[in-house]
Short mmCIF file of C-alpha atoms and ligand atoms in Angstrom, two decimals:
data_model
loop_
_atom_site.label_atom_id
_atom_site.label_comp_id
_atom_site.label_asym_id
_atom_site.label_seq_id
_atom_site.Cartn_x
_atom_site.Cartn_y
_atom_site.Cartn_z
CA MET A 1 -17.54 3.14 26.52
CA GLN A 2 -14.34 2.96 28.61
CA THR A 3 -12.22 5.66 26.77
CA ASP A 4 -9.17 6.33 29.07
CA LEU A 5 -6.86 3.46 28.20
CA ARG A 6 -3.91 6.00 27.66
CA GLY A 7 -0.65 4.36 28.88
CA ARG A 8 -1.97 1.06 29.85
CA ASP A 9 -0.14 -2.09 29.17
CA LEU A 10 -1.71 -5.17 27.58
CA ILE A 11 0.21 -8.45 28.71
CA GLY A 12 -2.69 -10.69 29.97
CA ASP A 13 -6.19 -11.05 28.75
CA LEU A 14 -7.94 -9.74 31.82
CA ASP A 15 -5.70 -6.66 32.00
CA PHE A 16 -8.67 -4.88 30.31
CA SER A 17 -11.97 -5.29 31.75
CA LYS A 18 -14.97 -6.64 29.56
CA GLU A 19 -16.17 -2.95 29.03
CA GLU A 20 -12.55 -1.87 28.03
CA VAL A 21 -12.57 -4.84 25.37
CA GLU A 22 -15.89 -3.64 24.31
CA SER A 23 -14.35 -0.27 23.67
CA VAL A 24 -11.35 -1.73 22.05
CA LEU A 25 -13.70 -3.63 19.69
CA GLU A 26 -15.87 -0.54 18.70
CA VAL A 27 -12.82 1.42 17.60
CA ALA A 28 -11.29 -1.64 15.80
CA PHE A 29 -14.48 -1.86 13.77
CA ASP A 30 -14.57 1.83 13.32
CA LEU A 31 -10.94 1.56 12.00
CA LYS A 32 -11.66 -0.99 9.82
CA ARG A 33 -14.56 0.90 8.16
CA LYS A 34 -12.23 3.69 7.79
CA ARG A 35 -9.49 1.73 6.00
CA ALA A 36 -12.23 0.21 3.59
CA LEU A 37 -13.41 3.75 2.92
CA GLY A 38 -9.90 5.05 2.33
CA GLU A 39 -10.68 7.68 5.16
CA PRO A 40 -7.27 8.75 6.66
CA HIS A 41 -6.76 7.99 10.43
CA ALA A 42 -3.40 9.18 11.40
CA LEU A 43 -4.14 8.87 15.26
CA LEU A 44 -0.71 8.19 16.15
CA ARG A 45 1.53 10.62 13.80
CA ASP A 46 5.06 10.95 14.91
CA ARG A 47 4.68 8.01 17.31
CA VAL A 48 6.99 5.00 17.24
CA LEU A 49 6.49 1.40 18.54
CA ALA A 50 9.37 -1.03 19.26
CA MET A 51 8.61 -4.41 18.27
CA LEU A 52 11.18 -6.71 20.03
CA PHE A 53 11.07 -10.28 18.91
CA PHE A 54 12.43 -13.23 20.55
CA PHE A 55 10.64 -15.77 18.25
CA SER A 56 9.64 -15.71 14.60
CA SER A 57 6.42 -14.28 13.36
CA THR A 58 4.51 -13.56 10.09
CA ARG A 59 1.14 -12.18 11.02
CA THR A 60 2.20 -10.46 14.13
CA ARG A 61 4.93 -8.52 12.56
CA GLY A 62 3.16 -7.74 9.23
CA SER A 63 0.21 -6.47 11.23
CA PHE A 64 1.56 -4.42 13.87
CA GLU A 65 4.18 -2.92 11.37
CA ALA A 66 1.32 -2.19 8.76
CA GLY A 67 -0.92 -0.86 11.31
CA MET A 68 1.53 1.65 12.77
CA ALA A 69 2.05 3.05 9.34
CA GLN A 70 -1.55 3.50 8.77
CA LEU A 71 -1.80 5.35 12.05
CA GLY A 72 0.71 7.62 10.91
CA GLY A 73 3.57 6.41 12.96
CA HIS A 74 6.41 3.96 12.55
CA ALA A 75 7.15 0.43 13.97
CA ALA A 76 10.91 -0.50 14.49
CA PHE A 77 11.44 -4.09 14.06
CA ILE A 78 14.15 -5.39 16.48
CA GLU A 79 15.19 -9.05 16.78
CA SER A 80 16.78 -9.90 20.06
CA LYS A 81 19.53 -11.77 18.58
CA THR A 82 20.62 -8.49 16.74
CA THR A 83 20.80 -6.67 20.14
CA GLN A 84 23.17 -6.62 23.11
CA ILE A 85 20.33 -8.67 25.16
CA ALA A 86 22.67 -11.69 24.75
CA HIS A 87 25.68 -9.88 26.29
CA GLY A 88 23.79 -8.39 29.39
CA ASP A 89 21.05 -5.84 28.68
CA THR A 90 18.42 -6.60 31.14
CA PRO A 91 14.62 -6.42 30.96
CA LYS A 92 14.95 -3.37 33.42
CA GLU A 93 17.40 -1.69 31.17
CA ILE A 94 15.20 -2.30 27.99
CA GLY A 95 12.09 -0.94 29.78
CA GLU A 96 13.99 2.07 30.80
CA ILE A 97 15.86 2.84 27.52
CA PHE A 98 13.40 1.84 25.03
CA GLY A 99 10.57 3.83 27.14
CA ARG A 100 12.77 6.84 26.45
CA TYR A 101 13.15 6.17 22.55
CA PHE A 102 9.59 4.75 21.72
CA ASP A 103 5.94 5.66 22.56
CA GLY A 104 5.14 1.81 22.95
CA ILE A 105 7.22 -1.48 23.44
CA ALA A 106 5.60 -4.46 21.80
CA ILE A 107 7.26 -8.15 22.80
CA ARG A 108 7.18 -11.55 21.42
CA HIS A 109 8.89 -14.00 23.97
CA VAL A 110 7.44 -17.40 24.10
CA ASP A 111 10.34 -19.28 26.10
CA TRP A 112 8.48 -21.48 28.52
CA GLY A 113 8.70 -20.11 32.07
CA VAL A 114 10.64 -16.88 30.68
CA GLY A 115 8.51 -14.96 28.40
CA ASN A 116 5.80 -13.52 30.64
CA GLY A 117 8.26 -12.66 33.37
CA TYR A 118 10.49 -10.90 30.78
CA LEU A 119 7.25 -8.71 29.61
CA ASN A 120 6.11 -7.89 33.15
CA ALA A 121 9.93 -6.91 33.97
CA VAL A 122 10.09 -4.50 31.05
CA ALA A 123 6.86 -2.98 31.83
CA ARG A 124 7.68 -2.36 35.37
CA ALA A 125 10.50 -0.20 34.17
CA SER A 126 8.94 1.41 31.29
CA ARG A 127 7.25 4.62 31.09
CA VAL A 128 5.28 3.74 27.98
CA PRO A 129 2.58 0.82 27.40
CA VAL A 130 4.01 -2.71 26.94
CA LEU A 131 1.74 -4.76 24.47
CA ASN A 132 2.38 -8.51 24.28
CA MET A 133 2.60 -9.95 20.98
CA GLN A 134 2.60 -13.39 22.36
CA CYS A 135 4.15 -14.89 25.42
CA GLU A 136 4.34 -18.48 26.76
CA VAL A 137 0.90 -17.78 28.78
CA TYR A 138 -0.96 -15.27 26.74
CA HIS A 139 -1.49 -14.17 22.92
CA PRO A 140 -4.15 -11.25 23.75
CA PHE A 141 -4.19 -9.62 20.46
CA GLN A 142 -4.98 -13.01 18.43
CA ILE A 143 -7.97 -13.23 20.71
CA LEU A 144 -9.22 -9.74 20.05
CA ALA A 145 -9.02 -10.36 16.36
CA ASP A 146 -10.83 -13.74 16.90
CA LEU A 147 -13.76 -11.95 18.91
CA MET A 148 -14.01 -9.48 16.29
CA THR A 149 -14.27 -12.44 13.58
CA ILE A 150 -16.66 -14.36 15.61
CA ILE A 151 -18.86 -11.15 15.95
CA GLU A 152 -18.60 -10.63 12.32
CA LYS A 153 -19.91 -14.24 11.70
CA LYS A 154 -22.38 -14.89 14.35
CA GLY A 155 -23.57 -11.38 15.52
CA ARG A 156 -23.00 -9.48 18.65
CA ASP A 157 -25.42 -11.76 20.84
CA LEU A 158 -23.26 -14.62 21.53
CA ARG A 159 -24.96 -16.12 24.74
CA ARG A 160 -25.38 -20.04 24.66
CA LYS A 161 -23.00 -20.09 21.38
CA LYS A 162 -20.88 -23.17 21.70
CA MET A 163 -17.27 -22.78 21.22
CA VAL A 164 -14.90 -25.93 20.93
CA VAL A 165 -11.22 -25.08 21.91
CA SER A 166 -9.52 -28.27 20.78
CA TRP A 167 -5.99 -29.52 20.77
CA ALA A 168 -5.10 -30.76 17.42
CA TYR A 169 -2.01 -32.88 16.46
CA ALA A 170 1.04 -31.29 14.64
CA ALA A 171 4.35 -32.92 14.22
CA SER A 172 6.51 -29.88 13.47
CA TYR A 173 7.39 -28.42 17.19
CA GLN A 174 5.67 -28.01 20.71
CA LYS A 175 3.78 -24.94 19.89
CA PRO A 176 2.87 -22.30 22.83
CA MET A 177 -0.29 -22.90 24.71
CA SER A 178 -1.04 -19.17 24.98
CA VAL A 179 -3.72 -19.14 22.41
CA PRO A 180 -5.99 -21.70 24.10
CA GLN A 181 -5.30 -20.12 27.26
CA SER A 182 -6.31 -16.71 25.93
CA LEU A 183 -9.44 -17.79 24.54
CA VAL A 184 -10.61 -19.89 27.53
CA LEU A 185 -10.00 -16.31 29.60
CA GLN A 186 -11.71 -14.01 27.24
CA MET A 187 -14.60 -15.74 25.45
CA PRO A 188 -16.66 -16.67 28.69
CA ARG A 189 -16.92 -12.81 29.10
CA PHE A 190 -18.79 -12.47 26.05
CA GLY A 191 -21.48 -15.23 26.58
CA MET A 192 -20.18 -18.29 24.79
CA ASP A 193 -20.29 -21.70 26.46
CA VAL A 194 -16.60 -23.13 25.97
CA VAL A 195 -15.52 -26.87 25.90
CA LEU A 196 -11.98 -27.42 26.08
CA ALA A 197 -10.92 -30.73 24.57
CA HIS A 198 -7.40 -32.16 24.65
CA PRO A 199 -5.58 -35.45 25.42
CA PRO A 200 -4.87 -35.88 29.06
CA GLU A 201 -1.19 -34.90 28.68
CA PHE A 202 -1.99 -31.35 27.06
CA ARG A 203 -3.54 -29.77 30.26
CA LEU A 204 -3.35 -25.88 30.44
CA MET A 205 -1.68 -23.93 33.42
CA PRO A 206 -3.75 -24.70 36.50
CA ASP A 207 -4.15 -21.06 37.47
CA VAL A 208 -5.08 -20.12 34.12
CA MET A 209 -7.74 -22.85 34.22
CA GLU A 210 -9.06 -21.55 37.56
CA GLN A 211 -9.21 -17.92 36.34
CA ALA A 212 -11.05 -19.53 33.23
CA ARG A 213 -13.58 -21.17 35.60
CA GLU A 214 -13.97 -17.93 37.56
CA GLN A 215 -14.84 -15.95 34.31
CA ALA A 216 -17.37 -18.59 33.36
CA ARG A 217 -18.95 -18.41 36.92
CA ARG A 218 -19.07 -14.74 36.71
CA PHE A 219 -20.60 -14.11 33.42
CA GLY A 220 -22.93 -17.27 33.71
CA THR A 221 -21.48 -19.38 30.82
CA GLY A 222 -20.69 -22.84 30.44
CA PHE A 223 -16.80 -24.23 30.74
CA GLU A 224 -16.29 -27.99 30.43
CA VAL A 225 -13.14 -30.06 29.64
CA ALA A 226 -13.33 -33.00 27.43
CA ASP A 227 -10.90 -35.73 26.36
CA ASP A 228 -12.72 -36.75 22.96
CA MET A 229 -12.33 -34.38 19.92
CA SER A 230 -15.13 -35.84 17.88
CA ALA A 231 -17.63 -35.63 20.82
CA ALA A 232 -16.53 -32.16 21.67
CA PHE A 233 -17.20 -30.86 18.02
CA LYS A 234 -20.96 -32.22 18.24
CA GLY A 235 -23.25 -29.03 17.92
CA ALA A 236 -20.39 -26.63 18.02
CA ASP A 237 -21.30 -23.12 16.55
CA ILE A 238 -17.27 -22.17 16.58
CA VAL A 239 -14.50 -24.76 16.15
CA TYR A 240 -11.17 -23.43 16.92
CA ALA A 241 -8.66 -26.47 16.96
CA LYS A 242 -4.91 -25.91 17.18
CA SER A 243 -2.06 -27.74 18.40
CA TRP A 244 0.20 -26.94 21.73
CA GLY A 245 2.71 -28.62 23.59
CA ALA A 246 2.81 -30.95 26.77
CA MET A 247 4.77 -28.22 28.64
CA VAL A 248 2.50 -28.61 31.92
CA HIS A 249 2.67 -32.44 31.88
CA THR A 250 6.57 -32.47 31.25
CA PRO A 251 9.29 -29.98 31.04
CA ASP A 252 11.38 -32.60 28.76
CA ALA A 253 10.91 -31.42 25.10
CA GLU A 254 11.73 -34.94 23.87
CA GLU A 255 9.24 -36.64 26.13
CA GLY A 256 6.68 -34.19 24.94
CA ALA A 257 7.55 -34.80 21.27
CA ARG A 258 6.86 -38.76 21.87
CA ILE A 259 3.62 -37.81 23.58
CA ILE A 260 2.36 -35.97 20.47
CA LYS A 261 2.94 -38.75 18.29
CA LYS A 262 0.23 -40.81 20.20
CA TYR A 263 -2.52 -38.47 19.25
CA SER A 264 -2.22 -38.37 15.27
CA SER A 265 -5.87 -38.98 15.04
CA TRP A 266 -6.79 -35.46 16.29
CA ILE A 267 -6.87 -33.84 13.02
CA THR A 268 -9.78 -31.48 11.95
CA ASP A 269 -11.23 -33.03 8.77
CA GLU A 270 -14.50 -32.78 7.13
CA LYS A 271 -15.86 -35.55 9.05
CA LYS A 272 -15.38 -34.31 12.23
CA MET A 273 -16.62 -30.86 10.70
CA ALA A 274 -19.81 -32.70 9.95
CA LEU A 275 -20.40 -33.13 13.58
CA ALA A 276 -20.70 -29.39 14.40
CA LYS A 277 -23.84 -27.23 13.48
CA PRO A 278 -24.21 -26.89 9.74
CA ASP A 279 -23.24 -23.15 9.94
CA ALA A 280 -20.37 -23.75 12.30
CA ILE A 281 -17.19 -21.75 11.54
CA TYR A 282 -13.61 -23.23 11.85
CA MET A 283 -11.01 -21.01 13.27
CA HIS A 284 -7.19 -21.33 13.78
CA PRO A 285 -4.72 -18.39 14.38
CA LEU A 286 -1.89 -19.90 11.83
CA PRO A 287 0.59 -21.17 11.06
CA ALA A 288 -0.98 -24.60 10.73
CA ASP A 289 0.65 -27.96 9.91
CA ARG A 290 -1.57 -28.47 6.85
CA ASN A 291 -3.12 -32.15 6.28
CA ILE A 292 -1.45 -33.01 9.81
CA GLU A 293 -3.45 -30.77 12.10
CA VAL A 294 -6.10 -29.81 9.61
CA THR A 295 -7.03 -30.96 6.07
CA ASP A 296 -6.78 -28.51 3.19
CA ALA A 297 -10.69 -29.15 2.73
CA VAL A 298 -11.21 -27.67 5.92
CA MET A 299 -8.73 -24.95 5.92
CA ASP A 300 -9.49 -23.87 2.48
CA GLY A 301 -13.50 -24.78 2.72
CA PRO A 302 -16.63 -22.55 3.07
CA ARG A 303 -16.52 -22.60 6.89
CA SER A 304 -12.88 -21.43 7.39
CA VAL A 305 -12.43 -17.90 8.56
CA VAL A 306 -8.69 -18.08 9.26
CA TYR A 307 -8.00 -15.16 6.70
CA ASP A 308 -10.66 -12.76 8.30
CA GLU A 309 -8.91 -13.73 11.71
CA ALA A 310 -5.61 -12.76 10.26
CA GLU A 311 -6.78 -9.41 8.82
CA ASN A 312 -8.56 -8.37 12.10
CA ARG A 313 -5.14 -8.88 13.95
CA MET A 314 -4.42 -5.55 12.24
CA HIS A 315 -7.53 -3.71 13.18
CA ALA A 316 -7.77 -4.84 16.62
CA GLN A 317 -4.18 -3.92 17.15
CA LYS A 318 -4.52 -0.39 15.67
CA ALA A 319 -7.35 0.06 17.99
CA VAL A 320 -5.36 -0.65 21.06
CA MET A 321 -2.32 1.19 19.92
CA ALA A 322 -4.70 4.21 19.27
CA LEU A 323 -6.14 3.96 22.73
CA THR A 324 -3.04 3.26 24.70
CA MET A 325 -0.13 5.20 22.91
CA ARG A 326 -1.80 8.61 22.47
N1 CP B 401 -1.05 -15.94 14.56
C1 CP B 401 0.05 -15.40 14.95
O1 CP B 401 0.69 -15.06 15.97
O2 CP B 401 0.93 -15.68 13.80
P1 CP B 401 2.56 -15.40 13.76
O3 CP B 401 3.21 -16.24 14.59
O4 CP B 401 2.83 -15.67 12.24
O5 CP B 401 2.46 -13.93 14.12
#
């Protein structure tokens, strides 16, 4: 077990080694058990986390805030628009100043080409850990929660389990591609054979794809790219289907929105789920465009594990905070 994570940032999924992620998972399962039994676990008494949001959130805010309180500390909710960032506070100043007030700085900033650079700039200036609550490249805490959920449903030996990470149609807005990118980076390390399915215009970032292929080579797992949602679902153990934008294909948001409209058949419905294994699970990080991206029958059906994923956000985040912010 790798136990010395004190002071470490978690910005990209590969910032923690596989052994360090395994340690996080062990602590997360222990904290989940303690909460179920009502055992106090005030590991971060008197510690304070800054949660700086440049973008809206339901689960991330709620789970970090509840998690810090359960650990005996406090989480300060800070929206960028109510700060002086628009009037000149730089990421260096945020890192320097918040690093002196707080014991950790968590940030959500998903603006294309901006968010990840912002987090790294804050981290360079900060004396305390910087935690990525989602940028345009990575969503590492979502994927830790997903990994916990997969282990709970499929066991610890995940070798040769087929995981489909699929694009899905959604009309609401061009969603970040950080969830599929983090999935293809982290899941091969835990033995799953990943099939990434998307229409041609919804490619992921080339350097992330190269890193994902490298992880698959290193851990001896399969990694394929497909352009047919139904074909990809065949024989899957885990179906993870969500929408993301065409930002790699075009920086033009209007063109991206036009392209999305071509692929309304990429919905997760019972017919497609029937192509997966009978005991396949359906995953989604939420929020979803119901009956556009996924039908109610799948989302609310017996194979859906979306609420367990949402719950496990809190346990996984508590584990990382307890290990890095002590
Ligand atoms: N899955 C997730 O990050 O949810 P929120 O956007 O509501 O935080």
